[in-house]
Coordinates of C-alpha atoms in Angstrom, one line a residue:
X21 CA 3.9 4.1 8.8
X22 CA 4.6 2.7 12.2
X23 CA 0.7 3.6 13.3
X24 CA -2.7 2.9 12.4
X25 CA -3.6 6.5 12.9
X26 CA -1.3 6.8 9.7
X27 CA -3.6 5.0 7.5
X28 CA -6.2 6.5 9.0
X29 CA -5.5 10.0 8.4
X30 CA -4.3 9.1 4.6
X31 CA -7.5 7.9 3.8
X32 CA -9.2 11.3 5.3
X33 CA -7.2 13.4 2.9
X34 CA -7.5 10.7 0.2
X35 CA -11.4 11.6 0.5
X36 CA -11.7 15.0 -0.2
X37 CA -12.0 14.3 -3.5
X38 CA -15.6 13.7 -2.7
X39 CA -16.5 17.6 -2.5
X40 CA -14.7 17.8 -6.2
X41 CA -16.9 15.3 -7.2
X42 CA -19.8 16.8 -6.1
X43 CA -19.0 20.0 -8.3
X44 CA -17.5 18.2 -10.9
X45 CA -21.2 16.8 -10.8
X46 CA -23.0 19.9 -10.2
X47 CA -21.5 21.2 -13.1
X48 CA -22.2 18.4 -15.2
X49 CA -25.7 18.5 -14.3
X50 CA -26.1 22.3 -14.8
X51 CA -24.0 22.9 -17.9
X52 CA -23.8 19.7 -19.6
X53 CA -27.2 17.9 -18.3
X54 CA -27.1 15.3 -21.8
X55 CA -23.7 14.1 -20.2
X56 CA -25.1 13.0 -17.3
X57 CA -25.9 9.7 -18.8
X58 CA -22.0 9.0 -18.9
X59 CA -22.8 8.2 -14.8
X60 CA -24.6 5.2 -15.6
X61 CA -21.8 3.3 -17.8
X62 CA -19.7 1.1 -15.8
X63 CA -16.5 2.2 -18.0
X64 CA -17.0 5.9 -17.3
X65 CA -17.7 5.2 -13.5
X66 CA -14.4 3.5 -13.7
X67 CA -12.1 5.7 -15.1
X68 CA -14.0 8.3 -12.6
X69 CA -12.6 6.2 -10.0
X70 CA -9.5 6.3 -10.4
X71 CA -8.9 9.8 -9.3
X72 CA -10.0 9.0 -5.9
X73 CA -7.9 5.6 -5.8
X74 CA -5.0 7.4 -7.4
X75 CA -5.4 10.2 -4.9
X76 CA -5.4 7.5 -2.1
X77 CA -2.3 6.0 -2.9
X78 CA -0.8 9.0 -3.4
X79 CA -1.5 10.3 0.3
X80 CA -0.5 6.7 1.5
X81 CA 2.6 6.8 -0.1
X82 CA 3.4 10.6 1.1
X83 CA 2.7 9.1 4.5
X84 CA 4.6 6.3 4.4
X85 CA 8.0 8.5 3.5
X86 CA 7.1 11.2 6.2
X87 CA 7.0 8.3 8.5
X88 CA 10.6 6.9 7.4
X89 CA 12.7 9.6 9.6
X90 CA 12.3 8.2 13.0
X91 CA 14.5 10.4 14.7
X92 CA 12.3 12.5 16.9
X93 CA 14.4 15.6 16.4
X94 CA 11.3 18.1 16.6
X95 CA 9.8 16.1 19.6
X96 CA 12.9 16.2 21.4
X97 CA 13.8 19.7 20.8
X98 CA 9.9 21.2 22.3
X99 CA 10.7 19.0 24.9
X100 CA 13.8 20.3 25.9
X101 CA 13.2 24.2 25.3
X102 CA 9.6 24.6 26.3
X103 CA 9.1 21.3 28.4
X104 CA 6.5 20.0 26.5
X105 CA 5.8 16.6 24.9
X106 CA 4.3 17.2 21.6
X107 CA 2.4 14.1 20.2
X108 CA 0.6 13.4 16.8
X109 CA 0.7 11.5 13.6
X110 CA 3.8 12.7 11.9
X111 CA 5.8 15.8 13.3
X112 CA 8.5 17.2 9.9
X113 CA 11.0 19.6 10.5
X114 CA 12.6 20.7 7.1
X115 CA 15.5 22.2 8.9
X116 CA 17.6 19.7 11.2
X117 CA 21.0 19.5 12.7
X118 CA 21.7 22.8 11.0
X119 CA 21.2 21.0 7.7
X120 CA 18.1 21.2 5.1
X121 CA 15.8 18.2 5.1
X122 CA 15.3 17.2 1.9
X123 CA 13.0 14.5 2.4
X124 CA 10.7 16.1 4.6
X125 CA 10.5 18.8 2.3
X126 CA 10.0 16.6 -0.6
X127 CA 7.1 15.8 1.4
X128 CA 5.4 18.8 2.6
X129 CA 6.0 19.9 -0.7
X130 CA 4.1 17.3 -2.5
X131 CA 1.2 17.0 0.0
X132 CA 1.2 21.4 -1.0
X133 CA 1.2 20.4 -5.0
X134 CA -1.5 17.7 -4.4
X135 CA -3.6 20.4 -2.4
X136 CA -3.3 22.9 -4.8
X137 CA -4.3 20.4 -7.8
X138 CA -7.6 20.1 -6.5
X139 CA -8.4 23.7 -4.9
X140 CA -7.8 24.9 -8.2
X141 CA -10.0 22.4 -9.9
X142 CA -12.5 22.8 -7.8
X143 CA -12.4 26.2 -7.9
X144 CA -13.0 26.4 -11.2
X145 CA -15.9 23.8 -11.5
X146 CA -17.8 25.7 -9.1
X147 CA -17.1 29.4 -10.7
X148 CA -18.5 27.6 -14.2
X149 CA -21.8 26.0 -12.4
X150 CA -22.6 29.5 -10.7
X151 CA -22.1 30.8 -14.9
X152 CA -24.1 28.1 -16.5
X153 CA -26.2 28.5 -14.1
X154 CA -26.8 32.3 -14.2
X155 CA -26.9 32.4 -18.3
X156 CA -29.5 29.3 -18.4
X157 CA -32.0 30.1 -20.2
X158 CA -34.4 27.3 -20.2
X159 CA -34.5 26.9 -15.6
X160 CA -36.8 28.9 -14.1
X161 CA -36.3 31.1 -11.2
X162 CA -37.3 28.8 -8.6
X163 CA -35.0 25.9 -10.3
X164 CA -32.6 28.7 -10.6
X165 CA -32.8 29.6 -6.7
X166 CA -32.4 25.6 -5.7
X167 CA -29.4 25.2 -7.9
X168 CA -27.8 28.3 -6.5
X169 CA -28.8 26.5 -2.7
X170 CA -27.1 23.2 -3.5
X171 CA -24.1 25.5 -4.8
X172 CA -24.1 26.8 -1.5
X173 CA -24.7 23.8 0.7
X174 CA -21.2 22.7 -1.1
X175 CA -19.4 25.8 -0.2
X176 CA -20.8 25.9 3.3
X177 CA -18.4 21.9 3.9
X178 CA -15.4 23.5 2.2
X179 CA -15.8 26.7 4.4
X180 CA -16.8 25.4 7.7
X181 CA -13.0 23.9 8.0
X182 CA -11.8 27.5 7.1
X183 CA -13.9 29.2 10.0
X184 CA -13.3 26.8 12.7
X185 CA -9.7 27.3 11.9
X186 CA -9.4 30.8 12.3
X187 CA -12.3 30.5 15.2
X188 CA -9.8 28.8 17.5
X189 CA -7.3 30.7 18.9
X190 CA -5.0 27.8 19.5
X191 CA -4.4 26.9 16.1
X192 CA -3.6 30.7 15.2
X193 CA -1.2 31.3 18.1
X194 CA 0.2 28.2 19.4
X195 CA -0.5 29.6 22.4
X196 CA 0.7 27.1 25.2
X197 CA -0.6 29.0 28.2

């Protein structure tokens, strides 16, 4: 990684394991309430941590090896046809010089499997808290109702990305008008 921007965006993705820990502790505290208890054990906290760290390193590592082909086929070529400089962090193209990019595919494809990993686990914390907490017998409604707004609070970060994205027309279209 040439850029600090590099670091800086690795460490963005690195932390969205923060809204799966929030369900993971949602759930915990809805289905499995006697577990929370594990959260004040130094041990437990650790071996917690290491998803984040691991998913850190991870993201740094799939930055560094988008960052090793320095060629700037794909900036070159927008320049060229459509006289525009395009500028960011990292720009892959998996198709190059008429030849497949294995490396930058080895990269979008792994930054695809890591993303996937933790929709998917997250998706199914959050469809077993709204369970537990609909067959809990012991909350009453109003607990009930607060449970179900903190539920939703969660799902309002995760969706807000999903609605400005399809809000702006630019990231739809690339429209370059």
């Amino acid at each position: 990684m040439n850029d600090f921007s590099g670091y800086v965006l690795s460490t963005v993705l690195s932390s969205q394991f923060l809204l799966l820990s929030q369900s993971s502790i949602c759930y915990i505290a809805i289905g499995r309430p006697e577990k929370l208890e594990l959260f004040n054990k130094p041990l437990f906290v650790i071996v917690l941590s290491m998803y984040p760290i691991g998913e850190c390193v991870l993201w740094t590592w799939l930055s560094f090896k988008s960052g090793i082909d320095d060629d700037n086929y794909v900036r070159d070529y927008y320049y060229e046809h459509f006289n525009e400089t395009i500028t960011g962090w990292r720009v892959l193209h998996h198709w190059k010089y008429d030849q497949f990019n294995v490396s930058a595919f080895m990269v979008i494809a792994g930054a695809m499997v890591v993303m996937t990993f933790n929709m998917s686990i997250g998706l199914f914390l959050a469809s077993r808290t709204i369970v537990q907490i609909r067959e809990a017998k012991s909350f009453s409604p109003n607990y009930k109702a607060l449970q179900f707004k903190i539920l939703r609070a969660l799902f309002a970060q995760a969706w807000d990305a999903i609605v400005v994205i399809l809000l702006i027309k630019d990231y739809r279209y690339w429209d370059y008008d």
